[in-house]
PDB file of C-alpha atoms in Angstrom:
ATOM      1  CA  SER A 146      -0.068   0.054   0.074  1.00  0.00           C
ATOM      2  CA  GLN A 147       0.886   3.533  -0.368  1.00  0.00           C
ATOM      3  CA  GLN A 148      -0.497   4.805   2.368  1.00  0.00           C
ATOM      4  CA  GLY A 149       1.536   6.550   5.097  1.00  0.00           C
ATOM      5  CA  GLU A 150       1.140   5.066   8.589  1.00  0.00           C
ATOM      6  CA  GLU A 151       0.280   7.255  11.183  1.00  0.00           C
ATOM      7  CA  ASP A 152       0.509   6.552  15.217  1.00  0.00           C
ATOM      8  CA  PRO A 153      -1.209   6.641  17.403  1.00  0.00           C
ATOM      9  CA  GLN A 154      -4.287   5.696  15.799  1.00  0.00           C
ATOM     10  CA  ALA A 155      -6.244   7.392  18.678  1.00  0.00           C
ATOM     11  CA  LEU A 156      -5.205   9.915  21.363  1.00  0.00           C
ATOM     12  CA  SER A 157      -6.924  11.362  24.368  1.00  0.00           C
ATOM     13  CA  ILE A 158      -5.006  14.084  26.432  1.00  0.00           C
ATOM     14  CA  GLN A 159      -6.117  16.770  28.711  1.00  0.00           C
ATOM     15  CA  GLU A 160      -6.910  20.311  27.248  1.00  0.00           C
ATOM     16  CA  GLY A 161      -3.559  22.336  27.596  1.00  0.00           C
ATOM     17  CA  GLU A 162      -1.291  19.589  27.053  1.00  0.00           C
ATOM     18  CA  ASN A 163       0.488  18.921  23.812  1.00  0.00           C
ATOM     19  CA  ALA A 164      -0.577  16.668  21.412  1.00  0.00           C
ATOM     20  CA  THR A 165       2.175  14.627  19.041  1.00  0.00           C
ATOM     21  CA  MET A 166       0.897  12.712  15.739  1.00  0.00           C
ATOM     22  CA  ASN A 167       3.499  10.549  13.853  1.00  0.00           C
ATOM     23  CA  CYS A 168       3.540   9.685  10.069  1.00  0.00           C
ATOM     24  CA  SER A 169       5.737   7.239   8.440  1.00  0.00           C
ATOM     25  CA  TYR A 170       5.849   6.711   4.471  1.00  0.00           C
ATOM     26  CA  LYS A 171       7.566   4.291   2.065  1.00  0.00           C
ATOM     27  CA  THR A 172       8.130   6.206  -1.291  1.00  0.00           C
ATOM     28  CA  SER A 173       9.950   9.322  -2.147  1.00  0.00           C
ATOM     29  CA  ILE A 174       8.057  12.498  -1.806  1.00  0.00           C
ATOM     30  CA  ASN A 175       8.123  16.146  -2.980  1.00  0.00           C
ATOM     31  CA  ASN A 176       6.275  17.511   0.055  1.00  0.00           C
ATOM     32  CA  LEU A 177       4.193  16.202   2.941  1.00  0.00           C
ATOM     33  CA  GLN A 178       1.047  17.812   4.196  1.00  0.00           C
ATOM     34  CA  TRP A 179      -1.115  17.759   7.311  1.00  0.00           C
ATOM     35  CA  TYR A 180      -4.900  18.030   7.189  1.00  0.00           C
ATOM     36  CA  ARG A 181      -7.666  18.018   9.712  1.00  0.00           C
ATOM     37  CA  GLN A 182     -11.059  16.725   9.406  1.00  0.00           C
ATOM     38  CA  ASN A 183     -13.785  17.211  11.818  1.00  0.00           C
ATOM     39  CA  SER A 184     -16.388  14.537  11.716  1.00  0.00           C
ATOM     40  CA  GLY A 185     -18.500  13.898   8.660  1.00  0.00           C
ATOM     41  CA  ARG A 186     -16.993  17.139   7.117  1.00  0.00           C
ATOM     42  CA  GLY A 187     -14.355  17.953   4.320  1.00  0.00           C
ATOM     43  CA  LEU A 188     -10.727  18.445   5.274  1.00  0.00           C
ATOM     44  CA  VAL A 189      -8.915  21.453   5.992  1.00  0.00           C
ATOM     45  CA  HIS A 190      -5.312  21.971   5.184  1.00  0.00           C
ATOM     46  CA  LEU A 191      -3.079  23.107   8.127  1.00  0.00           C
ATOM     47  CA  ILE A 192       0.660  23.152   6.778  1.00  0.00           C
ATOM     48  CA  LEU A 193       2.920  21.687   3.897  1.00  0.00           C
ATOM     49  CA  ILE A 194       6.350  20.887   4.454  1.00  0.00           C
ATOM     50  CA  ARG A 195       8.687  20.596   1.528  1.00  0.00           C
ATOM     51  CA  SER A 196      11.086  17.609   1.176  1.00  0.00           C
ATOM     52  CA  ASN A 197      14.098  19.989   1.591  1.00  0.00           C
ATOM     53  CA  GLU A 198      12.795  21.413   4.685  1.00  0.00           C
ATOM     54  CA  ARG A 199      12.774  19.910   8.281  1.00  0.00           C
ATOM     55  CA  GLU A 200      10.914  21.964  10.171  1.00  0.00           C
ATOM     56  CA  LYS A 201       7.852  24.247  10.035  1.00  0.00           C
ATOM     57  CA  HIS A 202       5.786  26.310  12.403  1.00  0.00           C
ATOM     58  CA  SER A 203       2.346  27.857  12.005  1.00  0.00           C
ATOM     59  CA  GLY A 204       0.571  29.393  15.260  1.00  0.00           C
ATOM     60  CA  ARG A 205       0.396  26.285  17.605  1.00  0.00           C
ATOM     61  CA  LEU A 206       1.334  23.885  14.885  1.00  0.00           C
ATOM     62  CA  ARG A 207       5.049  22.414  14.580  1.00  0.00           C
ATOM     63  CA  VAL A 208       5.718  19.934  11.645  1.00  0.00           C
ATOM     64  CA  THR A 209       8.902  18.041  11.314  1.00  0.00           C
ATOM     65  CA  LEU A 210      10.097  16.006   8.329  1.00  0.00           C
ATOM     66  CA  ASP A 211      12.938  13.383   8.279  1.00  0.00           C
ATOM     67  CA  THR A 212      13.258  12.135   4.790  1.00  0.00           C
ATOM     68  CA  SER A 213      16.101   9.835   5.725  1.00  0.00           C
ATOM     69  CA  LYS A 214      13.682   8.132   8.063  1.00  0.00           C
ATOM     70  CA  LYS A 215      10.699   8.976   6.077  1.00  0.00           C
ATOM     71  CA  SER A 216       8.740  10.261   8.705  1.00  0.00           C
ATOM     72  CA  SER A 217       7.054  13.352   9.972  1.00  0.00           C
ATOM     73  CA  SER A 218       5.374  14.768  13.081  1.00  0.00           C
ATOM     74  CA  LEU A 219       2.787  17.212  14.024  1.00  0.00           C
ATOM     75  CA  LEU A 220       2.841  18.857  17.216  1.00  0.00           C
ATOM     76  CA  ILE A 221      -0.099  20.811  18.559  1.00  0.00           C
ATOM     77  CA  THR A 222       0.778  22.756  21.291  1.00  0.00           C
ATOM     78  CA  ALA A 223      -1.600  24.140  24.296  1.00  0.00           C
ATOM     79  CA  SER A 224      -4.386  22.034  23.234  1.00  0.00           C
ATOM     80  CA  ARG A 225      -8.195  23.242  23.110  1.00  0.00           C
ATOM     81  CA  ALA A 226     -11.166  21.459  22.928  1.00  0.00           C
ATOM     82  CA  ALA A 227     -11.877  22.848  19.433  1.00  0.00           C
ATOM     83  CA  ASP A 228      -8.612  20.557  18.201  1.00  0.00           C
ATOM     84  CA  THR A 229     -10.750  17.610  18.770  1.00  0.00           C
ATOM     85  CA  ALA A 230     -10.706  15.835  15.372  1.00  0.00           C
ATOM     86  CA  SER A 231      -8.969  13.534  12.975  1.00  0.00           C
ATOM     87  CA  TYR A 232      -5.878  14.723  11.526  1.00  0.00           C
ATOM     88  CA  PHE A 233      -4.229  13.179   8.536  1.00  0.00           C
ATOM     89  CA  CYS A 234      -0.873  13.178   6.963  1.00  0.00           C
ATOM     90  CA  ALA A 235      -0.757  13.241   3.143  1.00  0.00           C
ATOM     91  CA  MET A 236       2.310  12.768   0.735  1.00  0.00           C
ATOM     92  CA  TYR A 237       2.714  14.206  -2.725  1.00  0.00           C
ATOM     93  CA  MET A 238       4.619  11.990  -5.076  1.00  0.00           C
ATOM     94  CA  ASN A 239       5.605  13.771  -8.127  1.00  0.00           C
ATOM     95  CA  ARG A 240       5.970  10.514 -10.180  1.00  0.00           C
ATOM     96  CA  ASP A 241       2.425   9.928 -10.129  1.00  0.00           C
ATOM     97  CA  ASP A 242       1.095  13.659  -9.529  1.00  0.00           C
ATOM     98  CA  LYS A 243      -1.183  12.583  -6.797  1.00  0.00           C
ATOM     99  CA  ILE A 244      -1.803  12.957  -3.004  1.00  0.00           C
ATOM    100  CA  ILE A 245      -2.067   9.715  -0.968  1.00  0.00           C
ATOM    101  CA  PHE A 246      -3.286  10.019   2.593  1.00  0.00           C
ATOM    102  CA  GLY A 247      -2.223   8.415   5.936  1.00  0.00           C
ATOM    103  CA  LYS A 248      -4.695   6.408   7.905  1.00  0.00           C
ATOM    104  CA  GLY A 249      -5.071   9.243  10.366  1.00  0.00           C
ATOM    105  CA  THR A 250      -5.002   9.993  14.073  1.00  0.00           C
ATOM    106  CA  ARG A 251      -8.219  10.653  16.058  1.00  0.00           C
ATOM    107  CA  LEU A 252      -7.364  13.131  18.611  1.00  0.00           C
ATOM    108  CA  HIS A 253      -9.835  13.768  21.597  1.00  0.00           C
ATOM    109  CA  ILE A 254      -9.154  16.843  24.027  1.00  0.00           C
ATOM    110  CA  LEU A 255     -10.576  16.281  27.343  1.00  0.00           C
ATOM    111  CA  PRO A 256     -12.155  19.321  29.101  1.00  0.00           C
TER     112      PRO A 256
ATOM    113  CA  GLY B1287      -9.576  31.628   0.585  1.00  0.00           C
ATOM    114  CA  ALA B1288     -10.197  29.007  -1.969  1.00  0.00           C
ATOM    115  CA  VAL B1289     -13.878  27.350  -1.630  1.00  0.00           C
ATOM    116  CA  VAL B1290     -14.919  24.019  -2.989  1.00  0.00           C
ATOM    117  CA  SER B1291     -18.502  23.511  -2.870  1.00  0.00           C
ATOM    118  CA  GLN B1292     -19.781  19.990  -3.045  1.00  0.00           C
ATOM    119  CA  HIS B1293     -23.164  19.078  -3.651  1.00  0.00           C
ATOM    120  CA  PRO B1294     -25.290  17.345  -2.300  1.00  0.00           C
ATOM    121  CA  SER B1295     -24.222  16.791   1.316  1.00  0.00           C
ATOM    122  CA  ARG B1296     -26.503  13.648   1.636  1.00  0.00           C
ATOM    123  CA  VAL B1297     -28.321  11.601  -0.861  1.00  0.00           C
ATOM    124  CA  ILE B1298     -30.254   8.341  -0.331  1.00  0.00           C
ATOM    125  CA  CYS B1299     -31.138   6.247  -3.221  1.00  0.00           C
ATOM    126  CA  LYS B1300     -32.364   2.961  -4.286  1.00  0.00           C
ATOM    127  CA  SER B1301     -30.328   0.201  -5.521  1.00  0.00           C
ATOM    128  CA  GLY B1302     -29.924   0.269  -9.243  1.00  0.00           C
ATOM    129  CA  THR B1303     -30.323   4.121  -9.623  1.00  0.00           C
ATOM    130  CA  SER B1304     -27.477   6.475 -10.486  1.00  0.00           C
ATOM    131  CA  VAL B1305     -26.432   9.619  -8.164  1.00  0.00           C
ATOM    132  CA  LYS B1306     -24.594  12.441  -9.721  1.00  0.00           C
ATOM    133  CA  ILE B1307     -22.336  14.257  -7.113  1.00  0.00           C
ATOM    134  CA  GLU B1308     -21.150  17.807  -7.994  1.00  0.00           C
ATOM    135  CA  CYS B1309     -17.853  19.690  -7.062  1.00  0.00           C
ATOM    136  CA  ARG B1310     -17.152  23.303  -7.844  1.00  0.00           C
ATOM    137  CA  SER B1311     -14.297  25.408  -7.313  1.00  0.00           C
ATOM    138  CA  LEU B1312     -16.130  28.850  -6.406  1.00  0.00           C
ATOM    139  CA  ASP B1313     -13.344  31.463  -6.466  1.00  0.00           C
ATOM    140  CA  PHE B1314     -10.418  29.894  -8.411  1.00  0.00           C
ATOM    141  CA  GLN B1315      -9.966  27.786 -11.530  1.00  0.00           C
ATOM    142  CA  ALA B1316      -9.121  24.209 -10.990  1.00  0.00           C
ATOM    143  CA  THR B1317      -7.514  22.399 -13.741  1.00  0.00           C
ATOM    144  CA  THR B1318      -7.044  19.112 -11.547  1.00  0.00           C
ATOM    145  CA  MET B1319      -9.796  17.938  -8.989  1.00  0.00           C
ATOM    146  CA  PHE B1320      -9.396  14.476  -7.088  1.00  0.00           C
ATOM    147  CA  TRP B1321     -12.014  12.236  -5.795  1.00  0.00           C
ATOM    148  CA  TYR B1322     -11.748  10.630  -2.600  1.00  0.00           C
ATOM    149  CA  ARG B1323     -13.866   7.960  -1.100  1.00  0.00           C
ATOM    150  CA  GLN B1324     -13.854   7.353   2.804  1.00  0.00           C
ATOM    151  CA  PHE B1325     -15.397   4.561   4.984  1.00  0.00           C
ATOM    152  CA  PRO B1326     -16.165   4.994   8.703  1.00  0.00           C
ATOM    153  CA  LYS B1327     -13.174   6.047  10.890  1.00  0.00           C
ATOM    154  CA  GLN B1328     -10.636   5.423   7.939  1.00  0.00           C
ATOM    155  CA  SER B1329      -8.623   7.343   5.918  1.00  0.00           C
ATOM    156  CA  LEU B1330      -9.358   8.823   2.253  1.00  0.00           C
ATOM    157  CA  MET B1331      -8.651   6.430  -0.839  1.00  0.00           C
ATOM    158  CA  LEU B1332      -8.027   7.988  -3.985  1.00  0.00           C
ATOM    159  CA  MET B1333     -10.401   7.150  -6.612  1.00  0.00           C
ATOM    160  CA  ALA B1334      -9.477   9.264  -9.646  1.00  0.00           C
ATOM    161  CA  THR B1335      -7.916  12.472 -10.896  1.00  0.00           C
ATOM    162  CA  SER B1336     -10.066  14.207 -12.689  1.00  0.00           C
ATOM    163  CA  ASN B1337      -8.120  16.619 -15.443  1.00  0.00           C
ATOM    164  CA  GLU B1338     -10.247  19.418 -17.148  1.00  0.00           C
ATOM    165  CA  GLY B1339     -10.934  18.616 -20.771  1.00  0.00           C
ATOM    166  CA  SER B1340      -9.545  15.269 -20.682  1.00  0.00           C
ATOM    167  CA  LYS B1341     -10.327  11.647 -19.438  1.00  0.00           C
ATOM    168  CA  ALA B1342     -10.153  11.006 -15.869  1.00  0.00           C
ATOM    169  CA  THR B1343      -7.096   8.717 -14.719  1.00  0.00           C
ATOM    170  CA  TYR B1344      -8.425   6.127 -12.266  1.00  0.00           C
ATOM    171  CA  GLU B1345      -6.771   4.380  -9.379  1.00  0.00           C
ATOM    172  CA  GLN B1346      -6.109   0.591  -9.634  1.00  0.00           C
ATOM    173  CA  GLY B1347      -9.327  -1.246  -8.653  1.00  0.00           C
ATOM    174  CA  VAL B1348     -11.829   1.689  -9.434  1.00  0.00           C
ATOM    175  CA  GLU B1349     -14.414   0.953 -12.017  1.00  0.00           C
ATOM    176  CA  LYS B1350     -14.457   3.854 -14.511  1.00  0.00           C
ATOM    177  CA  ASP B1351     -17.794   2.324 -15.972  1.00  0.00           C
ATOM    178  CA  LYS B1352     -19.296   2.521 -12.500  1.00  0.00           C
ATOM    179  CA  PHE B1353     -17.593   5.957 -11.372  1.00  0.00           C
ATOM    180  CA  LEU B1354     -18.036   8.464 -14.373  1.00  0.00           C
ATOM    181  CA  ILE B1355     -16.333  11.377 -13.801  1.00  0.00           C
ATOM    182  CA  ASN B1356     -16.690  14.301 -15.943  1.00  0.00           C
ATOM    183  CA  HIS B1357     -14.709  17.824 -15.973  1.00  0.00           C
ATOM    184  CA  ALA B1358     -16.147  19.638 -18.415  1.00  0.00           C
ATOM    185  CA  SER B1359     -15.110  23.157 -17.019  1.00  0.00           C
ATOM    186  CA  LEU B1360     -12.343  24.749 -14.964  1.00  0.00           C
ATOM    187  CA  THR B1361     -14.688  25.016 -12.166  1.00  0.00           C
ATOM    188  CA  LEU B1362     -16.968  21.864 -12.330  1.00  0.00           C
ATOM    189  CA  SER B1363     -16.140  18.095 -11.950  1.00  0.00           C
ATOM    190  CA  THR B1364     -18.955  15.596 -11.488  1.00  0.00           C
ATOM    191  CA  LEU B1365     -18.743  12.082 -10.227  1.00  0.00           C
ATOM    192  CA  THR B1366     -21.867   9.878 -11.153  1.00  0.00           C
ATOM    193  CA  VAL B1367     -22.257   6.549  -9.310  1.00  0.00           C
ATOM    194  CA  THR B1368     -24.036   4.312 -11.933  1.00  0.00           C
ATOM    195  CA  SER B1369     -26.412   1.540 -10.938  1.00  0.00           C
ATOM    196  CA  ALA B1370     -25.615   1.862  -7.312  1.00  0.00           C
ATOM    197  CA  HIS B1371     -25.563  -0.903  -4.894  1.00  0.00           C
ATOM    198  CA  PRO B1372     -25.631  -0.868  -0.985  1.00  0.00           C
ATOM    199  CA  GLU B1373     -21.801  -1.498  -1.265  1.00  0.00           C
ATOM    200  CA  ASP B1374     -21.481   2.073  -2.976  1.00  0.00           C
ATOM    201  CA  SER B1375     -22.753   3.659   0.409  1.00  0.00           C
ATOM    202  CA  SER B1376     -19.794   5.742   1.430  1.00  0.00           C
ATOM    203  CA  PHE B1377     -18.581   9.437   2.052  1.00  0.00           C
ATOM    204  CA  TYR B1378     -17.130  10.918  -1.210  1.00  0.00           C
ATOM    205  CA  ILE B1379     -15.048  13.930  -1.028  1.00  0.00           C
ATOM    206  CA  CYS B1380     -13.690  16.150  -3.698  1.00  0.00           C
ATOM    207  CA  SER B1381     -10.709  18.349  -3.851  1.00  0.00           C
ATOM    208  CA  ALA B1382      -8.902  20.810  -5.889  1.00  0.00           C
ATOM    209  CA  ARG B1383      -5.682  22.477  -6.330  1.00  0.00           C
ATOM    210  CA  THR B1384      -5.469  26.481  -6.470  1.00  0.00           C
ATOM    211  CA  GLY B1385      -2.480  26.199  -8.560  1.00  0.00           C
ATOM    212  CA  ILE B1386      -0.460  23.870 -11.161  1.00  0.00           C
ATOM    213  CA  SER B1387       2.414  23.289  -8.626  1.00  0.00           C
ATOM    214  CA  TYR B1388       2.566  20.311  -6.456  1.00  0.00           C
ATOM    215  CA  ASN B1389       3.287  22.604  -3.670  1.00  0.00           C
ATOM    216  CA  SER B1390      -0.300  24.075  -3.483  1.00  0.00           C
ATOM    217  CA  PRO B1391      -2.540  22.534  -0.969  1.00  0.00           C
ATOM    218  CA  LEU B1392      -5.641  20.734  -1.774  1.00  0.00           C
ATOM    219  CA  HIS B1393      -8.782  22.499  -0.862  1.00  0.00           C
ATOM    220  CA  PHE B1394     -11.510  20.009  -0.072  1.00  0.00           C
ATOM    221  CA  GLY B1395     -15.334  20.303  -0.509  1.00  0.00           C
ATOM    222  CA  ASN B1396     -17.420  19.259   2.551  1.00  0.00           C
ATOM    223  CA  GLY B1397     -18.386  15.594   1.247  1.00  0.00           C
ATOM    224  CA  THR B1398     -21.225  13.557   0.184  1.00  0.00           C
ATOM    225  CA  ARG B1399     -22.651  10.748   2.449  1.00  0.00           C
ATOM    226  CA  LEU B1400     -24.294   8.527  -0.129  1.00  0.00           C
ATOM    227  CA  THR B1401     -26.531   5.749   1.430  1.00  0.00           C
ATOM    228  CA  VAL B1402     -28.123   3.084  -0.875  1.00  0.00           C
ATOM    229  CA  THR B1403     -30.680   1.231   0.177  1.00  0.00           C
TER     230      THR B1403
END
């Protein structure tokens, strides 16, 4: 399968804590993107990191990319109840010009 | 920001009928749109890549005669599920890129929940 693998599959933390999700993939990529999905809705783009970048920040989000290990992580700091959602990594593969999604992490922020 | 509108949001149809799902880019032109299918609590599976003015590229295992894709304009792509069966019940989501660069993020519609009875 070309899908990425994400861990954990599900994560429950207290509000205010940091949440870390990891993504591993198999093939060479041009970029890796993270998306968020609220239940029964479409996906919202969070952040894109290019293959020549190692770290990127956007507000409370921090993404790292290690192309040697074919892995990425998404850190959400100071979590809020509104962060409860599913988070997916997505890999762009230039050879095929398509974006393949990982299996996702279901994040639940406890009040 | 870039907005993708998908319609209908929910549809219930009888087995054997066909259902058309529309995906529109409201404030940008999308030469490429992507159609995904999602089962409950699972990831998105790419079904096909829709290119304006040309035939769609289907992923392995997706029946092109069953899932008809038409991308007749730069702002509209449609997915028609023909002769629907209960196993076609799923959440279908379209997406589009604002630019031709692969470093452009995808913008998603809100999805269509299809239930075939």
